[in-house]
Amino acid sequence: MINFIEKLPKAELHLHIEGTFEPELMFEIAKRNNIKIPYNSIEEIKEAYKFSCLQDFLDIYYQGANVLITEKDFYDLTYSYLEKCAEQNVLHTEIMFDPQTHTQRGVKFETVINGISKACKDAEKNLNVSSLLIMSYLRHLSEEDAFKTLEQSLPFKNKITAVGLDSSEKGNPPSKFIKVFEASIKEGYIPVAHAGEEGDADYVWEAIDLLGIKRIDHGNNCLQDENLVADIIERDLALTVCPLSNTALKVVEDLKDHPLKNMLKKGLKATINSDDPAYFGGQVNQNFIEIQKALDLTKEEIYELAKNSFQYSLASDAKKEAFIKQLEIYYNNNK
Ligand code: HPA
Ligand code: ZN
């Protein structure tokens, strides 16, 4: 089964580039930028990565991102993640980035986007990993601040496919961002949002009804409301589920209690993702491996999850078709 998962062609649809920052690279970049970080060793870092909730994690995640200054820093961070994609048979990835985490510290929007997008272009050529970008607004900041970010992004519109919404969910409902999502859609960006990770089902309703999102990041708490589940199925929206993130942030106590199987049984289209792999203890394949074991998933269910990852990606129809064909050949030869 582990071998089946490792070789399985797949896409990753929920990934924060700032969350891929492995301690080794963080030390290296901190050193070359002459920035002090509050850890002296990898062991100290691992000790700090024990979280009790989303906010607990976010505080440490934003601190880690502080060492990213130059275009090369963003390039190295992104390329290093894309190398991991190639190793894991991730054919396609949709990378979220948080411009405000960097522009707030005086780093220019163009530094961030140019570093990330150059790495994506090089990885497409050298590693055969396809990717696209999701610019995520930080929901703990104001809608006005998100508007500034939208404005800054416009000269780079051709490098960005979608807009997202992340950071502290509780107290920052989707309704806070109706206008900026409306404006983003007008500019041609596809809307997605984190909803129902710590927030209740009504946050998922808002994200669908008020922001018009095309995919739900996490979405676990949609299960609180049967009508919502029916609506999500009716609208054919996928959930980007992140098992190891859920246990690391205590959204789910134990992987054995994870609602993934229940989601699939209800007819929801779920995908498996790593969210912030450097912080939550595993890349996407590790997420597949651990959730398979915890819920005793069959090869057919694993195949279904991988198929969803291509089907519900934001790639072109032609690309999706080619990816799914590759997956089907693999599955038929290995089931
Ligand atoms: N939730 C909200 N914001 C985030 C996350 C998450 O899981 N990861 C990075 N930013
Ligand atoms: Zn996330």
Short mmCIF file of C-alpha atoms and ligand atoms in Angstrom, two decimals:
data_model
loop_
_atom_site.label_atom_id
_atom_site.label_comp_id
_atom_site.label_asym_id
_atom_site.label_seq_id
_atom_site.Cartn_x
_atom_site.Cartn_y
_atom_site.Cartn_z
CA MET A 1 0.00 0.00 0.00
CA ILE A 2 2.81 2.46 0.87
CA ASN A 3 4.46 1.78 -2.46
CA PHE A 4 1.08 2.17 -4.20
CA ILE A 5 0.63 5.60 -2.58
CA GLU A 6 4.18 6.78 -3.23
CA LYS A 7 4.05 6.04 -6.96
CA LEU A 8 0.46 7.18 -7.39
CA PRO A 9 0.12 10.22 -9.70
CA LYS A 10 -1.58 12.99 -7.72
CA ALA A 11 -2.14 16.74 -7.37
CA GLU A 12 -1.79 18.85 -4.24
CA LEU A 13 -4.45 21.55 -3.93
CA HIS A 14 -3.93 22.95 -0.43
CA LEU A 15 -0.41 24.06 0.29
CA HIS A 16 0.98 27.26 1.81
CA ILE A 17 4.44 27.98 0.45
CA GLU A 18 5.41 29.66 3.75
CA GLY A 19 4.41 26.39 5.44
CA THR A 20 6.97 24.39 3.48
CA PHE A 21 9.86 26.19 5.20
CA GLU A 22 11.98 23.33 6.54
CA PRO A 23 14.26 24.20 9.51
CA GLU A 24 17.46 23.48 7.54
CA LEU A 25 16.56 26.02 4.84
CA MET A 26 15.28 28.48 7.46
CA PHE A 27 18.68 28.42 9.21
CA GLU A 28 20.50 28.83 5.91
CA ILE A 29 18.42 31.81 4.76
CA ALA A 30 18.46 33.44 8.22
CA LYS A 31 22.24 33.21 8.16
CA ARG A 32 22.73 34.74 4.73
CA ASN A 33 20.28 37.56 5.58
CA ASN A 34 21.87 38.14 8.96
CA ILE A 35 18.58 37.64 10.78
CA LYS A 36 18.37 36.16 14.26
CA ILE A 37 15.83 33.41 14.83
CA PRO A 38 14.82 32.33 18.32
CA TYR A 39 16.11 28.76 17.89
CA ASN A 40 19.62 27.39 18.22
CA SER A 41 19.05 23.94 16.82
CA ILE A 42 16.68 21.81 14.79
CA GLU A 43 15.72 20.10 18.09
CA GLU A 44 14.60 23.45 19.54
CA ILE A 45 12.52 24.10 16.44
CA LYS A 46 10.83 20.71 16.63
CA GLU A 47 10.08 21.36 20.31
CA ALA A 48 8.41 24.69 19.42
CA TYR A 49 6.24 23.00 16.76
CA LYS A 50 3.78 21.58 19.27
CA PHE A 51 0.51 23.38 18.78
CA SER A 52 -2.75 23.49 20.68
CA CYS A 53 -4.83 25.36 18.08
CA LEU A 54 -4.65 27.27 14.78
CA GLN A 55 -3.55 30.57 16.36
CA ASP A 56 -0.76 28.86 18.26
CA PHE A 57 0.60 27.61 14.93
CA LEU A 58 0.08 30.88 13.06
CA ASP A 59 2.20 32.83 15.57
CA ILE A 60 5.16 30.57 14.85
CA TYR A 61 4.48 30.32 11.11
CA TYR A 62 4.54 34.13 10.63
CA GLN A 63 7.71 34.36 12.70
CA GLY A 64 9.41 31.79 10.43
CA ALA A 65 8.41 33.74 7.33
CA ASN A 66 10.24 36.83 8.69
CA VAL A 67 13.59 35.60 7.39
CA LEU A 68 12.40 35.70 3.76
CA ILE A 69 13.72 38.93 2.22
CA THR A 70 15.08 38.57 -1.31
CA GLU A 71 13.71 37.16 -4.55
CA LYS A 72 16.22 34.34 -4.21
CA ASP A 73 14.81 33.43 -0.79
CA PHE A 74 11.33 33.00 -2.28
CA TYR A 75 12.79 31.16 -5.25
CA ASP A 76 14.75 28.71 -3.08
CA LEU A 77 11.78 28.08 -0.78
CA THR A 78 9.48 27.34 -3.72
CA TYR A 79 11.95 25.29 -5.75
CA SER A 80 12.76 23.15 -2.74
CA TYR A 81 9.03 22.33 -2.32
CA LEU A 82 8.66 21.57 -6.04
CA GLU A 83 11.57 19.11 -5.83
CA LYS A 84 9.60 17.30 -3.12
CA CYS A 85 6.59 17.24 -5.46
CA ALA A 86 8.67 15.53 -8.14
CA GLU A 87 9.89 12.92 -5.62
CA GLN A 88 6.31 12.20 -4.54
CA ASN A 89 4.73 11.91 -7.97
CA VAL A 90 2.81 15.12 -7.47
CA LEU A 91 2.22 16.04 -11.13
CA HIS A 92 0.46 19.30 -10.36
CA THR A 93 0.29 21.64 -7.37
CA GLU A 94 -1.70 24.78 -6.51
CA ILE A 95 0.46 26.91 -4.25
CA MET A 96 -0.99 29.47 -1.84
CA PHE A 97 1.14 32.43 -0.86
CA ASP A 98 0.41 35.19 1.67
CA PRO A 99 1.66 38.50 0.18
CA GLN A 100 0.64 40.50 3.26
CA THR A 101 2.94 38.47 5.53
CA HIS A 102 5.80 39.94 3.51
CA THR A 103 4.59 43.36 2.32
CA GLN A 104 3.77 44.23 5.96
CA ARG A 105 7.49 43.84 6.71
CA GLY A 106 8.55 46.04 3.81
CA VAL A 107 9.25 43.30 1.26
CA LYS A 108 7.90 44.31 -2.15
CA PHE A 109 5.01 42.36 -3.72
CA GLU A 110 7.09 41.94 -6.88
CA THR A 111 9.96 40.33 -4.93
CA VAL A 112 7.58 37.69 -3.59
CA ILE A 113 5.75 36.94 -6.83
CA ASN A 114 8.84 36.98 -9.04
CA GLY A 115 10.78 34.58 -6.79
CA ILE A 116 7.88 32.14 -6.48
CA SER A 117 6.81 32.23 -10.12
CA LYS A 118 10.37 31.82 -11.48
CA ALA A 119 10.76 28.68 -9.37
CA CYS A 120 7.45 27.37 -10.74
CA LYS A 121 8.56 28.03 -14.31
CA ASP A 122 11.92 26.31 -13.78
CA ALA A 123 10.28 23.33 -12.08
CA GLU A 124 7.85 22.90 -14.95
CA LYS A 125 10.83 22.69 -17.32
CA ASN A 126 13.36 20.77 -15.18
CA LEU A 127 11.15 18.58 -12.98
CA ASN A 128 7.99 18.30 -15.08
CA VAL A 129 5.89 19.55 -12.14
CA SER A 130 2.95 21.72 -13.18
CA SER A 131 1.81 24.48 -10.81
CA LEU A 132 -0.35 27.54 -10.41
CA LEU A 133 -0.64 30.21 -7.73
CA ILE A 134 -3.36 31.20 -5.26
CA MET A 135 -2.90 34.61 -3.67
CA SER A 136 -4.37 34.38 -0.18
CA TYR A 137 -5.71 37.29 1.83
CA LEU A 138 -5.03 37.24 5.57
CA ARG A 139 -8.41 37.28 7.25
CA HIS A 140 -7.14 38.74 10.55
CA LEU A 141 -6.32 41.96 8.63
CA SER A 142 -8.91 44.41 7.29
CA GLU A 143 -10.74 44.18 3.98
CA GLU A 144 -9.09 47.47 3.07
CA ASP A 145 -5.68 45.85 3.45
CA ALA A 146 -6.80 42.98 1.20
CA PHE A 147 -7.87 45.58 -1.39
CA LYS A 148 -4.35 47.04 -1.32
CA THR A 149 -2.97 43.57 -2.00
CA LEU A 150 -5.39 43.05 -4.87
CA GLU A 151 -4.21 46.38 -6.32
CA GLN A 152 -0.54 45.38 -5.98
CA SER A 153 -1.20 42.07 -7.71
CA LEU A 154 -2.71 43.53 -10.88
CA PRO A 155 0.57 44.04 -12.82
CA PHE A 156 1.29 40.33 -12.15
CA LYS A 157 -2.20 39.07 -12.93
CA ASN A 158 -0.94 36.64 -15.56
CA LYS A 159 1.09 34.81 -12.88
CA ILE A 160 -1.84 34.31 -10.46
CA THR A 161 -4.86 32.06 -11.02
CA ALA A 162 -6.92 32.35 -7.86
CA VAL A 163 -7.49 34.20 -4.60
CA GLY A 164 -7.84 32.51 -1.22
CA LEU A 165 -8.58 33.39 2.38
CA ASP A 166 -6.49 32.08 5.27
CA SER A 167 -5.16 32.82 8.79
CA SER A 168 -7.23 33.11 12.02
CA GLU A 169 -10.71 31.88 11.15
CA LYS A 170 -12.79 32.44 14.29
CA GLY A 171 -13.99 36.04 14.53
CA ASN A 172 -13.01 36.71 10.90
CA PRO A 173 -15.93 35.31 8.88
CA PRO A 174 -16.05 35.28 5.08
CA SER A 175 -18.66 38.08 5.19
CA LYS A 176 -15.82 40.47 6.16
CA PHE A 177 -14.40 40.07 2.63
CA ILE A 178 -17.43 40.20 0.31
CA LYS A 179 -16.35 43.32 -1.57
CA VAL A 180 -12.73 42.33 -2.13
CA PHE A 181 -13.74 38.88 -3.37
CA GLU A 182 -16.25 40.51 -5.74
CA ALA A 183 -13.50 42.79 -7.06
CA SER A 184 -11.03 39.88 -7.33
CA ILE A 185 -13.52 37.84 -9.38
CA LYS A 186 -14.01 40.87 -11.67
CA GLU A 187 -10.25 40.86 -12.26
CA GLY A 188 -10.46 37.23 -13.37
CA TYR A 189 -9.25 35.48 -10.22
CA ILE A 190 -11.00 32.26 -9.18
CA PRO A 191 -12.19 32.43 -5.54
CA VAL A 192 -11.41 29.76 -2.93
CA ALA A 193 -11.32 30.07 0.88
CA HIS A 194 -10.46 28.29 4.10
CA ALA A 195 -13.76 27.58 5.86
CA GLY A 196 -14.93 25.18 8.53
CA GLU A 197 -11.48 24.40 9.92
CA GLU A 198 -12.13 25.97 13.35
CA GLY A 199 -15.15 28.01 12.25
CA ASP A 200 -18.62 26.45 12.30
CA ALA A 201 -20.81 25.41 9.39
CA ASP A 202 -22.17 28.95 9.02
CA TYR A 203 -18.68 30.09 7.94
CA VAL A 204 -18.82 27.51 5.15
CA TRP A 205 -22.28 28.74 4.14
CA GLU A 206 -20.95 32.29 4.01
CA ALA A 207 -17.92 31.31 1.93
CA ILE A 208 -20.18 29.62 -0.62
CA ASP A 209 -23.08 32.07 -0.64
CA LEU A 210 -21.31 35.39 -0.10
CA LEU A 211 -17.86 34.85 -1.64
CA GLY A 212 -18.91 32.43 -4.38
CA ILE A 213 -15.98 30.09 -3.77
CA LYS A 214 -15.23 27.27 -6.20
CA ARG A 215 -13.45 25.03 -3.68
CA ILE A 216 -13.47 24.75 0.11
CA ASP A 217 -10.17 24.58 2.00
CA HIS A 218 -10.58 22.14 4.92
CA GLY A 219 -14.39 22.28 5.25
CA ASN A 220 -14.48 19.71 8.07
CA ASN A 221 -17.28 21.45 9.95
CA CYS A 222 -19.68 21.28 7.00
CA LEU A 223 -20.60 17.93 8.55
CA GLN A 224 -22.43 19.83 11.32
CA ASP A 225 -25.20 20.67 8.85
CA GLU A 226 -26.87 18.09 6.58
CA ASN A 227 -28.39 20.81 4.38
CA LEU A 228 -24.96 22.29 3.86
CA VAL A 229 -23.52 18.91 2.87
CA ALA A 230 -26.35 18.51 0.32
CA ASP A 231 -25.69 22.01 -1.01
CA ILE A 232 -21.94 21.40 -1.41
CA ILE A 233 -22.68 18.20 -3.33
CA GLU A 234 -25.29 19.96 -5.45
CA ARG A 235 -22.82 22.71 -6.37
CA ASP A 236 -20.10 20.11 -6.97
CA LEU A 237 -17.52 21.82 -4.72
CA ALA A 238 -14.50 19.84 -3.50
CA LEU A 239 -12.98 19.93 -0.02
CA THR A 240 -9.20 20.14 0.32
CA VAL A 241 -8.73 17.98 3.42
CA CYS A 242 -5.45 18.05 5.38
CA PRO A 243 -5.27 15.11 7.83
CA LEU A 244 -1.94 15.79 9.55
CA SER A 245 -2.74 19.50 9.83
CA ASN A 246 -6.03 18.57 11.51
CA THR A 247 -4.35 16.48 14.21
CA ALA A 248 -1.44 18.94 14.66
CA LEU A 249 -3.91 21.81 15.27
CA LYS A 250 -6.35 19.69 17.31
CA VAL A 251 -9.15 20.12 14.81
CA VAL A 252 -9.32 16.32 15.06
CA GLU A 253 -8.09 14.59 18.24
CA ASP A 254 -6.86 11.40 16.63
CA LEU A 255 -6.51 10.37 12.96
CA LYS A 256 -8.75 7.40 13.74
CA ASP A 257 -11.56 9.92 14.40
CA HIS A 258 -10.93 11.80 11.15
CA PRO A 259 -14.16 12.49 9.19
CA LEU A 260 -12.62 11.75 5.74
CA LYS A 261 -14.29 8.38 5.27
CA ASN A 262 -17.60 9.84 6.39
CA MET A 263 -17.18 12.68 3.88
CA LEU A 264 -16.61 10.22 1.03
CA LYS A 265 -19.55 8.08 2.15
CA LYS A 266 -21.84 11.12 2.02
CA GLY A 267 -20.74 11.82 -1.55
CA LEU A 268 -18.48 14.80 -0.81
CA LYS A 269 -15.51 15.24 -3.14
CA ALA A 270 -12.47 15.24 -0.86
CA THR A 271 -8.78 15.54 -1.69
CA ILE A 272 -5.70 14.88 0.47
CA ASN A 273 -3.19 17.66 1.10
CA SER A 274 -0.34 18.67 3.41
CA ASP A 275 -1.29 22.33 4.20
CA ASP A 276 2.01 23.28 5.94
CA PRO A 277 4.22 20.19 5.64
CA ALA A 278 7.25 21.61 7.46
CA TYR A 279 5.12 22.28 10.54
CA PHE A 280 2.67 19.37 10.59
CA GLY A 281 4.97 16.38 10.23
CA GLY A 282 4.57 15.24 6.67
CA GLN A 283 4.37 15.90 2.97
CA VAL A 284 1.33 14.90 0.94
CA ASN A 285 2.40 11.25 0.60
CA GLN A 286 2.79 10.97 4.37
CA ASN A 287 -0.74 12.37 4.71
CA PHE A 288 -2.03 9.65 2.38
CA ILE A 289 -0.04 6.94 4.17
CA GLU A 290 -1.16 7.88 7.68
CA ILE A 291 -4.82 8.46 6.87
CA GLN A 292 -4.94 5.20 4.87
CA LYS A 293 -3.65 3.33 7.89
CA ALA A 294 -5.85 5.10 10.43
CA LEU A 295 -9.09 4.62 8.46
CA ASP A 296 -8.13 1.41 6.65
CA LEU A 297 -8.79 3.01 3.26
CA THR A 298 -8.87 0.74 0.22
CA LYS A 299 -6.81 1.22 -2.94
CA GLU A 300 -10.04 2.21 -4.63
CA GLU A 301 -10.63 4.98 -2.09
CA ILE A 302 -7.04 6.20 -2.47
CA TYR A 303 -7.54 6.22 -6.24
CA GLU A 304 -10.76 8.20 -5.81
CA LEU A 305 -8.95 10.80 -3.68
CA ALA A 306 -6.20 11.17 -6.29
CA LYS A 307 -8.74 11.40 -9.09
CA ASN A 308 -10.57 14.16 -7.20
CA SER A 309 -7.28 16.04 -6.86
CA PHE A 310 -7.02 16.29 -10.64
CA GLN A 311 -10.74 16.64 -11.33
CA TYR A 312 -11.14 19.56 -8.92
CA SER A 313 -7.87 21.30 -9.71
CA LEU A 314 -7.93 24.70 -11.42
CA ALA A 315 -5.82 23.42 -14.34
CA SER A 316 -7.13 23.54 -17.92
CA ASP A 317 -9.49 20.77 -19.05
CA ALA A 318 -6.82 19.44 -21.41
CA LYS A 319 -4.28 19.17 -18.58
CA LYS A 320 -6.80 17.53 -16.25
CA GLU A 321 -7.68 14.96 -18.89
CA ALA A 322 -4.02 14.10 -19.44
CA PHE A 323 -3.36 13.77 -15.68
CA ILE A 324 -6.40 11.56 -15.14
CA LYS A 325 -5.42 9.34 -18.04
CA GLN A 326 -2.00 8.86 -16.44
CA LEU A 327 -3.64 8.06 -13.09
CA GLU A 328 -6.02 5.55 -14.67
CA ILE A 329 -3.21 3.69 -16.43
CA TYR A 330 -1.35 3.53 -13.12
CA TYR A 331 -4.39 2.31 -11.20
CA ASN A 332 -5.32 -0.34 -13.73
CA ASN A 333 -1.78 -1.72 -13.61
CA ASN A 334 -1.46 -1.63 -9.81
CA LYS A 335 -4.86 -2.27 -8.22
N1 HPA B 1 -5.52 27.65 8.32
C1 HPA B 1 -5.55 28.97 8.23
N2 HPA B 1 -4.51 29.68 7.82
C2 HPA B 1 -3.40 29.05 7.46
C3 HPA B 1 -3.31 27.69 7.55
C4 HPA B 1 -4.43 26.94 7.98
O1 HPA B 1 -4.45 25.69 8.07
N3 HPA B 1 -2.06 27.37 7.14
C5 HPA B 1 -1.43 28.51 6.83
N4 HPA B 1 -2.24 29.54 7.03
ZN ZN B 2 -4.35 26.00 4.86
#
